[in-house]
Each structure stands twice: as structure tokens, then as C-alpha cells.
PDB file of C-alpha atoms in Angstrom:
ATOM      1  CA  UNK A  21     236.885 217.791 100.027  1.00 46.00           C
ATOM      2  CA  UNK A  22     233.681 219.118  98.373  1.00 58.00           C
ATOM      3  CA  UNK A  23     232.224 222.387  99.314  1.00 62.00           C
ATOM      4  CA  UNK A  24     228.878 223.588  98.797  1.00 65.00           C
ATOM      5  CA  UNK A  25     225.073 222.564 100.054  1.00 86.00           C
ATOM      6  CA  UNK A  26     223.671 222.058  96.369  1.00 96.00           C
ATOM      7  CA  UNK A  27     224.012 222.753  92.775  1.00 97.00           C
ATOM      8  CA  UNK A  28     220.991 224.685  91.478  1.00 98.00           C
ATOM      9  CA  UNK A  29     219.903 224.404  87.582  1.00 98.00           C
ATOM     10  CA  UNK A  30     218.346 227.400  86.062  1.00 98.00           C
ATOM     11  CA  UNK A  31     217.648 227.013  82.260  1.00 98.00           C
ATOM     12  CA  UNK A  32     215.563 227.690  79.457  1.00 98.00           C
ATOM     13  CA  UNK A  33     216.465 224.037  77.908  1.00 98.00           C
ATOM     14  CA  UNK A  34     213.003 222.484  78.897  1.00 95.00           C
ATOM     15  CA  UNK A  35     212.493 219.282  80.415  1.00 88.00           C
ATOM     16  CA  UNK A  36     211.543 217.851  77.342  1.00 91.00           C
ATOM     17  CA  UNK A  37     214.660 216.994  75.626  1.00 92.00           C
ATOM     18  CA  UNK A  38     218.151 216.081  76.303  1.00 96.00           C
ATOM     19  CA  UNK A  39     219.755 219.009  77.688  1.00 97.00           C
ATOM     20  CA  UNK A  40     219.442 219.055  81.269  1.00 98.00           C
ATOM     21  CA  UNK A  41     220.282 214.760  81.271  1.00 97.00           C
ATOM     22  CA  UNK A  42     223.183 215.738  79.854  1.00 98.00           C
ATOM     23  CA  UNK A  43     224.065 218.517  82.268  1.00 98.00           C
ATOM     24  CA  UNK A  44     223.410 216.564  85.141  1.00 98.00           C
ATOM     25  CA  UNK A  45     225.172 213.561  83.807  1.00 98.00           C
ATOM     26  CA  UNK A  46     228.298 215.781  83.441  1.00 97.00           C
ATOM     27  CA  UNK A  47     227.794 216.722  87.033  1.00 97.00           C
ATOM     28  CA  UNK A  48     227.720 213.034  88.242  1.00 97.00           C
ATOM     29  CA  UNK A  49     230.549 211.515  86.138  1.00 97.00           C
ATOM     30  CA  UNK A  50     232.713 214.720  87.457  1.00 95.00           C
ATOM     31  CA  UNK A  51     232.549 213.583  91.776  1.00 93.00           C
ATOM     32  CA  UNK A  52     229.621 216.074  92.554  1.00 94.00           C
ATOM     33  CA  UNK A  53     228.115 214.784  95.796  1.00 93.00           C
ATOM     34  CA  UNK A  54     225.954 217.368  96.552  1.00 95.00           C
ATOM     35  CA  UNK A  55     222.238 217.411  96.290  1.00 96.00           C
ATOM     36  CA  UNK A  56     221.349 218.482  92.222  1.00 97.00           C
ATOM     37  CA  UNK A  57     218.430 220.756  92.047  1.00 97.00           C
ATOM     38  CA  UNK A  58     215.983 221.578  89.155  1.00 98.00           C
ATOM     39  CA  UNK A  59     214.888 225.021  89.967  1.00 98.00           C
ATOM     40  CA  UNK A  60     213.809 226.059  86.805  1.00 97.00           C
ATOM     41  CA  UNK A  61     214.164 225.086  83.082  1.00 98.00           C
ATOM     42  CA  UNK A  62     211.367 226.897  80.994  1.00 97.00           C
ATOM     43  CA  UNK A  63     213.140 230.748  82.156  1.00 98.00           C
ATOM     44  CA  UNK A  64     212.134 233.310  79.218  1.00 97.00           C
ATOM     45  CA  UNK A  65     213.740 231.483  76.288  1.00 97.00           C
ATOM     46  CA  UNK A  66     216.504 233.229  74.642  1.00 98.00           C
ATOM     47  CA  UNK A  67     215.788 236.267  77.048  1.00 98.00           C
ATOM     48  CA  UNK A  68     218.430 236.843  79.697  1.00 98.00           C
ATOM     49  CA  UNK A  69     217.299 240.079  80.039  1.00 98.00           C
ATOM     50  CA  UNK A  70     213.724 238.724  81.486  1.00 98.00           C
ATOM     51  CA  UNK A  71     215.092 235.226  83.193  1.00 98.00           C
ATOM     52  CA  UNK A  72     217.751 237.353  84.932  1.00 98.00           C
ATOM     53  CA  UNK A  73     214.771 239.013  87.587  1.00 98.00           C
ATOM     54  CA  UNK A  74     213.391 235.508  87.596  1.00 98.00           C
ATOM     55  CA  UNK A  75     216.810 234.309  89.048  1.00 98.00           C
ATOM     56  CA  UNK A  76     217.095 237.011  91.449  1.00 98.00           C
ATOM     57  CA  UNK A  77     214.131 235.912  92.717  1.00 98.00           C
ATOM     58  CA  UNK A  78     214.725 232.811  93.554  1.00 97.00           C
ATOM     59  CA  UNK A  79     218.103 233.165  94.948  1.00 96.00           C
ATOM     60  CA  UNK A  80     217.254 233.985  98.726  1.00 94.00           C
ATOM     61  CA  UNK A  81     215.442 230.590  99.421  1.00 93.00           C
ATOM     62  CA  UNK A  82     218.540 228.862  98.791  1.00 95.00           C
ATOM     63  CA  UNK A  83     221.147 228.455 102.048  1.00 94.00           C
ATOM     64  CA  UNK A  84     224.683 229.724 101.801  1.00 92.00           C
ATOM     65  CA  UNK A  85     227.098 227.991  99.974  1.00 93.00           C
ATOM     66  CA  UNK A  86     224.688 227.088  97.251  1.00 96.00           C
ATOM     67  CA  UNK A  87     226.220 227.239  92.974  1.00 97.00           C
ATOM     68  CA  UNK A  88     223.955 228.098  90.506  1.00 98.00           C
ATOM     69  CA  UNK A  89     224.395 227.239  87.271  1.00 98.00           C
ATOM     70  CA  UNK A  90     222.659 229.731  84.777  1.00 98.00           C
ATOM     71  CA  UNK A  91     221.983 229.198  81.150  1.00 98.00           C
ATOM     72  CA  UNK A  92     219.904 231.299  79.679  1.00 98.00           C
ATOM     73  CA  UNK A  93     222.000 231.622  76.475  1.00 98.00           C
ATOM     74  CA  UNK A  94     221.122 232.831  72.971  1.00 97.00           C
ATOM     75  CA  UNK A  95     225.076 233.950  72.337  1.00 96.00           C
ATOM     76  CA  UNK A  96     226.253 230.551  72.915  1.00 97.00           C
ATOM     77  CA  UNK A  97     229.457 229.875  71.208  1.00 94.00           C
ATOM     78  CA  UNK A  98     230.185 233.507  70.307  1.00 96.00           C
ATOM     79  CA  UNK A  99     232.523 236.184  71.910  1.00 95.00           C
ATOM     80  CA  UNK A 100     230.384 237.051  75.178  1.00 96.00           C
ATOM     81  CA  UNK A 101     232.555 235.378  78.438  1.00 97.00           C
ATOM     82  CA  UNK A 102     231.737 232.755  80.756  1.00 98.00           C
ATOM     83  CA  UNK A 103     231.663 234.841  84.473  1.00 98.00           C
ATOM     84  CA  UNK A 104     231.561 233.347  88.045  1.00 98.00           C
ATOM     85  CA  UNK A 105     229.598 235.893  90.330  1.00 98.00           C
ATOM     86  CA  UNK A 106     230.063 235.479  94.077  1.00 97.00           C
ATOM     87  CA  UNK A 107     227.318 237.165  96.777  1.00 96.00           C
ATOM     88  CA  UNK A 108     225.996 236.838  99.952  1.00 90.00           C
ATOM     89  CA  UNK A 109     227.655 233.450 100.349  1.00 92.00           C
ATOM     90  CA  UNK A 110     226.624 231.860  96.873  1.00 96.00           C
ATOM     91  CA  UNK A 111     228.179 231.122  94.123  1.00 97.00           C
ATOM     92  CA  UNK A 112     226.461 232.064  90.462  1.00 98.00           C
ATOM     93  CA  UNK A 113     227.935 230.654  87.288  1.00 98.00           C
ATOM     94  CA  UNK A 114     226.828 231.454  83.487  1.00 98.00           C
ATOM     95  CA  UNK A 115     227.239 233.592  80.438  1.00 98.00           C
ATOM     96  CA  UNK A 116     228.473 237.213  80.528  1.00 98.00           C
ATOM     97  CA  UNK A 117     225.077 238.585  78.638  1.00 98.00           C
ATOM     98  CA  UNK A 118     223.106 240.086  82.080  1.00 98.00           C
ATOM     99  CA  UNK A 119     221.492 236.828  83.282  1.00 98.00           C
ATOM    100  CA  UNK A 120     223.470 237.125  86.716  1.00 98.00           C
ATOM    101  CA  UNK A 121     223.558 240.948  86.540  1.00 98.00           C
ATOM    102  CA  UNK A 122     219.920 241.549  88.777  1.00 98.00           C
ATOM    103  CA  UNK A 123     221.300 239.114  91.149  1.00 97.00           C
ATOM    104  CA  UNK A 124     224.762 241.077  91.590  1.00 97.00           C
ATOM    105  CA  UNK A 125     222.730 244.519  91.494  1.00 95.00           C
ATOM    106  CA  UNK A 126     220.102 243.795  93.826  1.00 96.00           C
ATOM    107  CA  UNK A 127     222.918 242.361  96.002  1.00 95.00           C
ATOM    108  CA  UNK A 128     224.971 245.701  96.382  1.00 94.00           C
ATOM    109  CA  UNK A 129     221.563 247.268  97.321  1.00 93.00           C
ATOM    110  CA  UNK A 130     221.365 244.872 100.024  1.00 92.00           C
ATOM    111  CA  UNK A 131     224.903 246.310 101.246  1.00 93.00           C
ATOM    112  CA  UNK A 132     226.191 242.526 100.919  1.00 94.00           C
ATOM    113  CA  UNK A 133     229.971 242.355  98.622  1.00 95.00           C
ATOM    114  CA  UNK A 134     229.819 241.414  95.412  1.00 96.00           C
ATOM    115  CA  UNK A 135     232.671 239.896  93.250  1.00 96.00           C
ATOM    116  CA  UNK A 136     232.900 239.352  89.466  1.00 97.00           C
ATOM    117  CA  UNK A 137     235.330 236.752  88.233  1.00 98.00           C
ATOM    118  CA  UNK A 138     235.582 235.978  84.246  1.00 98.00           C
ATOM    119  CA  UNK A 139     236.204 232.305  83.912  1.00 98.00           C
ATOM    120  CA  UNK A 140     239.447 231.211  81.896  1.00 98.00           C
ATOM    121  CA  UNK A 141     239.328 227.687  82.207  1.00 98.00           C
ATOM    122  CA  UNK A 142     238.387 225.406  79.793  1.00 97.00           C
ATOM    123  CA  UNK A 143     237.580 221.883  78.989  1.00 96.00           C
ATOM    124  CA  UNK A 144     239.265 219.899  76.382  1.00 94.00           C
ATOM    125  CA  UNK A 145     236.074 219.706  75.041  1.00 93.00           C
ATOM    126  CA  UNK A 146     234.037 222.476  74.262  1.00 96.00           C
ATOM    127  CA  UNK A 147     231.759 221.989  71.882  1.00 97.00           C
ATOM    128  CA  UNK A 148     230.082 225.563  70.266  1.00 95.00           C
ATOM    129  CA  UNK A 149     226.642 225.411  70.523  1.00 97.00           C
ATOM    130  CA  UNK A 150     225.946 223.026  74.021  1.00 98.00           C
ATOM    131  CA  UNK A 151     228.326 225.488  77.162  1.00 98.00           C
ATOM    132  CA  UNK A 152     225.227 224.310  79.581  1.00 98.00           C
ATOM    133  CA  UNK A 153     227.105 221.075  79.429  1.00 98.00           C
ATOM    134  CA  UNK A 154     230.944 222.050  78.417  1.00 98.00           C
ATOM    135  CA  UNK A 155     231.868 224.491  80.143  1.00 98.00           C
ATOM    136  CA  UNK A 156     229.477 226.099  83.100  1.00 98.00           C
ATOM    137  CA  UNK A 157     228.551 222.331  84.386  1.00 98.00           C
ATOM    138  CA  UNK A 158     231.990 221.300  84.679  1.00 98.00           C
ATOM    139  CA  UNK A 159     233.099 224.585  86.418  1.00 98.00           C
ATOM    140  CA  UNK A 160     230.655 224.526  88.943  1.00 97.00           C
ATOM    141  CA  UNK A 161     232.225 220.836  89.387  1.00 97.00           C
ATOM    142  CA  UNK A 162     235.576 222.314  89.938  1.00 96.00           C
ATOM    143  CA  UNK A 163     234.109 224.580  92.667  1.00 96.00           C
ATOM    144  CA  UNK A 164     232.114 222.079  94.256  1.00 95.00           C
ATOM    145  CA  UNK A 165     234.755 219.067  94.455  1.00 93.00           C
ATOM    146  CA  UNK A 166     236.828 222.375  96.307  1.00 93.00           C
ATOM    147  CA  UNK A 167     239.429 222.541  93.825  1.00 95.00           C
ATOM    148  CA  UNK A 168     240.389 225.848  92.160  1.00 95.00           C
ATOM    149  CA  UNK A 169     239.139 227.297  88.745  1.00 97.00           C
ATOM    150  CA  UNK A 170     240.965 228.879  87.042  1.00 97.00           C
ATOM    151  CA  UNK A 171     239.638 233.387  86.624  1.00 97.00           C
ATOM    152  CA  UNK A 172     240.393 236.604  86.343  1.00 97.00           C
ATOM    153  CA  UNK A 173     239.468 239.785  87.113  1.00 93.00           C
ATOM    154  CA  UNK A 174     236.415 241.161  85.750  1.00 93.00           C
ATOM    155  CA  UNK A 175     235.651 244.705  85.893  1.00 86.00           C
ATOM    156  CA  UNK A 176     232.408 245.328  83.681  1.00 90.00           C
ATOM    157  CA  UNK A 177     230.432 242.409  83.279  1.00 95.00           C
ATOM    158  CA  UNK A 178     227.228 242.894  81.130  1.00 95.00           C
ATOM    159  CA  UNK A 179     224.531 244.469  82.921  1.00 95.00           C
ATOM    160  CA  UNK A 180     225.476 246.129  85.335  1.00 91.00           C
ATOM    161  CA  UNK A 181     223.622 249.153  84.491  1.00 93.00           C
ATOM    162  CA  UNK A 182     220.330 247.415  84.515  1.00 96.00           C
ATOM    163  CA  UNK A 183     217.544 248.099  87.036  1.00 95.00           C
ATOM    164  CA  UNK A 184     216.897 246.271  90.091  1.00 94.00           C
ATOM    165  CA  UNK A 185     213.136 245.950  88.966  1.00 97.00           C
ATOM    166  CA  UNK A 186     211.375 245.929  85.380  1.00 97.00           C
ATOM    167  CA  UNK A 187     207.347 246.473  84.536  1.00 98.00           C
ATOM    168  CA  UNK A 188     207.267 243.667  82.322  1.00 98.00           C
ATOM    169  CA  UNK A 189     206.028 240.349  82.365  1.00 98.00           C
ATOM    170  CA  UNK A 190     208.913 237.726  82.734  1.00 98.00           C
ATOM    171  CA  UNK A 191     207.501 234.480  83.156  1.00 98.00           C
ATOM    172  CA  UNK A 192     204.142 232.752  83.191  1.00 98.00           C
ATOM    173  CA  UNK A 193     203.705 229.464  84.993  1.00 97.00           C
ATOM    174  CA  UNK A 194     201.432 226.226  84.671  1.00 95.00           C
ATOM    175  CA  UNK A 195     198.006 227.839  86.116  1.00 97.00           C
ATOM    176  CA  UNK A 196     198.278 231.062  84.018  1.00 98.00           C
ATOM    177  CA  UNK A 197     199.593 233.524  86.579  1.00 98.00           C
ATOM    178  CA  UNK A 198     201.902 236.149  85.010  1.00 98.00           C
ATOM    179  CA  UNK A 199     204.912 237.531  87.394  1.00 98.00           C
ATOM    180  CA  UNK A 200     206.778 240.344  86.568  1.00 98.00           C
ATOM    181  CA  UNK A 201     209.847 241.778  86.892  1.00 98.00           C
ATOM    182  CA  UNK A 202     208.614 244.322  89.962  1.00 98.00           C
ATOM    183  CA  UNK A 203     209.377 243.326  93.688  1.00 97.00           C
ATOM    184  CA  UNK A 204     206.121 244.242  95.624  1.00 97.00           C
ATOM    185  CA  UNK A 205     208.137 246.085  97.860  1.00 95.00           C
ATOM    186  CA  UNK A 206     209.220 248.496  95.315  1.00 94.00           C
ATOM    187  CA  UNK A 207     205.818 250.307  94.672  1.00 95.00           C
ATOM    188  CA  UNK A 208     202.903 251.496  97.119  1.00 94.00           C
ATOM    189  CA  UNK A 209     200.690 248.844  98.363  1.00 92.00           C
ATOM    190  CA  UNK A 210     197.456 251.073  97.083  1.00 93.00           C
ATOM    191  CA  UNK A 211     199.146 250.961  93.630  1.00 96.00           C
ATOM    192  CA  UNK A 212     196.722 249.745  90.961  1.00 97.00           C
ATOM    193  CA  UNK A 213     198.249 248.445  87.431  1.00 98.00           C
ATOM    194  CA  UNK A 214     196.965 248.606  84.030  1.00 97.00           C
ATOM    195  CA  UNK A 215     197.704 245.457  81.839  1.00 97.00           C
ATOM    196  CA  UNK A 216     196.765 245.706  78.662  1.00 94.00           C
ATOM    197  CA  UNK A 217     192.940 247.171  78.874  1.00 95.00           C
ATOM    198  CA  UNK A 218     192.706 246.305  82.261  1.00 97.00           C
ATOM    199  CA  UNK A 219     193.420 247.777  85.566  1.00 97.00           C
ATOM    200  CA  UNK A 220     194.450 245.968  88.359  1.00 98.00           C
ATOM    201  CA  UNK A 221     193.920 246.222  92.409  1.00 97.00           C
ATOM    202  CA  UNK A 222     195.672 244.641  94.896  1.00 97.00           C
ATOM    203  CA  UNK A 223     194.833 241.408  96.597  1.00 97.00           C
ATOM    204  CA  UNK A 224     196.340 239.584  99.517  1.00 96.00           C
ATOM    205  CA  UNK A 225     195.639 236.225  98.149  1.00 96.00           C
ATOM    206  CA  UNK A 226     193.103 234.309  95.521  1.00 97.00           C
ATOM    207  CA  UNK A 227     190.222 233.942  98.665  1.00 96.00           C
ATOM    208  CA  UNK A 228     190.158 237.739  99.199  1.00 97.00           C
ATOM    209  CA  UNK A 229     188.719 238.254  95.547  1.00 97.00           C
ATOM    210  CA  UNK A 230     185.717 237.317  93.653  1.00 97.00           C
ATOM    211  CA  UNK A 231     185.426 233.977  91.087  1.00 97.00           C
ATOM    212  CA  UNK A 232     186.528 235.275  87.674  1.00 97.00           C
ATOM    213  CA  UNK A 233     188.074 238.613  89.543  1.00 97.00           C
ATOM    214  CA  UNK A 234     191.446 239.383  88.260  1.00 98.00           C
ATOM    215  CA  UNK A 235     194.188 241.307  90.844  1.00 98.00           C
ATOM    216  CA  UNK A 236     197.635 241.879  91.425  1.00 98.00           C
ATOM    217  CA  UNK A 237     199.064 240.484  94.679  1.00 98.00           C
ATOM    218  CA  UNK A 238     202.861 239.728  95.929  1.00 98.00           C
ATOM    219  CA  UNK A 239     204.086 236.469  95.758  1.00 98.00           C
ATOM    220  CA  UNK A 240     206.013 234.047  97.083  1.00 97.00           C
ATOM    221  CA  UNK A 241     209.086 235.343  95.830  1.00 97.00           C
ATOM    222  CA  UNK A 242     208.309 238.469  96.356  1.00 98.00           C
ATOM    223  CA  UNK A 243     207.878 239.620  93.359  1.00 98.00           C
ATOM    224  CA  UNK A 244     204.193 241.292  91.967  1.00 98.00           C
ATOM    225  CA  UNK A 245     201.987 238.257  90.084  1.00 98.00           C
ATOM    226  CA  UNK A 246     198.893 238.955  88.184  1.00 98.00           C
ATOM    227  CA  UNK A 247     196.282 236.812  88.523  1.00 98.00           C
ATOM    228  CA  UNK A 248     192.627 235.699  88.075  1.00 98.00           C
ATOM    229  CA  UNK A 249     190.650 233.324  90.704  1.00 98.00           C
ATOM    230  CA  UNK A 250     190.046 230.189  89.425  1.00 97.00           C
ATOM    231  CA  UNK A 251     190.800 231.386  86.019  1.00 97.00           C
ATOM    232  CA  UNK A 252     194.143 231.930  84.011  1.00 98.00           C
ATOM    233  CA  UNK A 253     195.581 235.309  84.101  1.00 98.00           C
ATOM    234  CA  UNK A 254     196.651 235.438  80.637  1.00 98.00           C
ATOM    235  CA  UNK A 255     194.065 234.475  78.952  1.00 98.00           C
ATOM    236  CA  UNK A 256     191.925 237.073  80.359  1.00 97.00           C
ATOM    237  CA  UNK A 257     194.302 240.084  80.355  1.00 98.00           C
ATOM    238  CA  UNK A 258     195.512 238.913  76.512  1.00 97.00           C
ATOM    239  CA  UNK A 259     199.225 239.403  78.113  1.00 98.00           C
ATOM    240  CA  UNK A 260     202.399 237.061  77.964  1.00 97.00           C
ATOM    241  CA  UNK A 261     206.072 237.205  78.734  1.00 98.00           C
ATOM    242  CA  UNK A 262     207.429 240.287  76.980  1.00 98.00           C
ATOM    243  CA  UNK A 263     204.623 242.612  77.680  1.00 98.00           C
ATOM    244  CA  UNK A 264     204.688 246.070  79.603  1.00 98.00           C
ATOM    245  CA  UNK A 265     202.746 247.172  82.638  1.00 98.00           C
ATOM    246  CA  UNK A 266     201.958 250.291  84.007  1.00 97.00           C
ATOM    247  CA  UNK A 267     202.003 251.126  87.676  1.00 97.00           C
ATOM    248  CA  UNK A 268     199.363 253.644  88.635  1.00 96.00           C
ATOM    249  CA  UNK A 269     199.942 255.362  92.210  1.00 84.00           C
ATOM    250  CA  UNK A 270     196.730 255.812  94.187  1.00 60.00           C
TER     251      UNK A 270
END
């Protein structure tokens, strides 16, 4: 019996290549029926420590039930674990180096339990350098076909003492727009924030500023973007993935 309403990708592989094919092709050949989703393969490469508020981000569109399969993994084939994180009815499965950490943390501010398992299972093969498709593919597999993988315990995953919410840029998408690591909730509405040389206001939307104007607004995931109408954030505010902002309280 197979359990789940989708499997959820969430890389920093690419599209380009082979990676995710692979992945998925491990997922097929192993009985998963559910629905595969690409959520998101160009997370901060080799920066769990970025992609992790990215993930968190995402998570509450998704319905109960859902596995997530996280790879964001510069330690690949070293000694950091492979953990399974259950929350608030999903299922989160990836390297122990913080990528699931925001999700567990924002989670127990929520109020909602939150269970860390390290996984002990493992395929016969496993190669060192490719886990994506080896090891956290297959697992999620396991879960989803409803049979039982094989964990333990895990007490202090990687993390754990991170914040809920960074002032740094973690991702910037196709038109330009630079999202950080802040949840709009999390600072005053009349906040303005200084990028670089600039210095930001707040914005509803891109209608409710000038052509060329540049402006701070929450987005769809809740989460504060930076961004210039009918232009492209970072090339105006000279800022990428990486960089710092500064929060300035009205």
C-alpha cells in the first residue's frame, strides 16, 4: 500500500545535467506511484545554510503527507548522516548538515511536534559522491511504497541552533528578484532596508511603485523579496545570493 500525496525534489543539481533523471528514474524503477514534483533544483549551490530558509518556505503549500527529498549537499560521501525529519504531517528526507534544520525550527515555533530520525539503512549500492540518487531517493521510496526504513534516534541533528530567519540574500530567480532569508512577518511593516548603497521601502506589489523604482515587498512565500519594476533587482542593487541586509525600523 503506498502512502503519501507526492514526492517533492529540492536540489541544487540543475536541470541541466543528469542528476535529477537519475533521481527520478530511481524513484520509478522502485514502485513510486505518487505524483513526482520538481520544486526546485538551482537552491544556493553548495549552501545548505541559505537553501535551508528557501525550503522552509516552500513547505506549507504542500498538503499533508507530502516527502521531500532534500539535497543540498557539499559533504556528500563524508561522515555527516543521512536524517528523516517528520512535522506537521510531512515527511523531510536529506543530509544531516542544517538543510532541514529551518524547517524543524520554524515548526516547534508553530507549536506543531517535531521528530528527528537518523537513517541507518542502506542500499547495496551506494556510490560516494551521487546520495541524491543512492541513498535519500530510495528511502523516500521505502516510505512511500509504506514499508518501514530502517532509523534511529537522533538527538542533535545539525542546526538546530540556527535562527528561524536570516538578513541575507538566499536565492535569486529568473526575473532578477532577490528573496531573503526574512519572513515579512518577522519585522515592522514601516521597516525600510538598506542593500548595499541603497535603502529600501516597502511595497505591496510591482503596480504600487514607479518604472525603474526599486522596493521591498512580501512574497508569495512569505518571505521579504527585493525588487525593481520592470527591471532586475540585482543588477541595480549590485547584490546576489550571499549578501547581507540591514533592517532599519521606522
Amino acid at each position: 500500500m503506498t502512502v503519501g500525496m507526492m514526492i517533492i525534489l529540492f536540489t541544487d543539481f540543475g536541470l541541466d545535467g543528469p542528476y535529477v533523471g537519475q533521481m527520478k528514474a530511481v524513484l520509478a524503477a522502485q514502485g513510486v506511484q505518487q505524483p513526482v514534483i520538481d520544486l526546485c533544483h538551482d537552491a544556493p549551490a553548495c549552501r545548505p545554510d541559505l537553501a535551508a530558509y528557501l525550503l522552509a518556505a516552500y513547505r506549507p503549500v504542500f498538503p499533508a503527507e507530502s516527502i521531500f527529498v532534500a539535497v543540498v549537499d557539499p559533504g556528500v560521501g563524508g561522515p555527516r548522516d543521512a536524517v528523516l525529519l517528520k512535522t506537521g504531517g510531512h515527511v523531510f528526507i536529506g543530509p544531516d548538515n542544517g538543510l532541514l534544520a529551518v524547517v524543524a525550527s520554524q515548526a516547534t515555533q508553530n507549536s506543531e511536534p517535531v521528530a528527528w530520525q537518523k537513517i541507518t539503512w542502506r542500499p547495496e549500492r551506494l556510490s560516494r559522491s551521487f546520495h541524491g540518487r543512492d541513498l535519500f531517493a530510495p528511502a523516500a521510496a521505502i516510505i512511500a511504497r509504506g514499508d518501514a526504513l530502517e532509523t534511529e534516534k537522533m538527538l542533535k541533528p545539525l542546526g538546530q541552533d540556527w535562527p528561524s530567519d536570516i538578513p541575507v540574500i538566499i536565492y535569486q530567480d529568473h526575473f532578477g528578484n532577490l528573496i531573503t532569508g526574512l519572513r515579512a512577518g518577522s519585522i515592522k511593516a514601516n521597516s525600510r532596508i538598506r542593500v548595499g548603497r541603497h535603502c529600501l521601502g516597502r511595497a505591496a506589489t510591482f503596480s504600487d511603485v514607479s518604472l525603474g523604482e526599486s522596493f521591498w515587498y512580501e512574497n508569495a512565500n512569505g518571505l521579504v523579496e527585493l525588487a525593481t519594476r520592470s527591471g532586475r533587482a540585482a543588477d541595480v542593487l549590485a547584490q546576489g545570493v550571499g549578501d547581507s541586509v540591514l533592517i532599519l525600523d521606522s
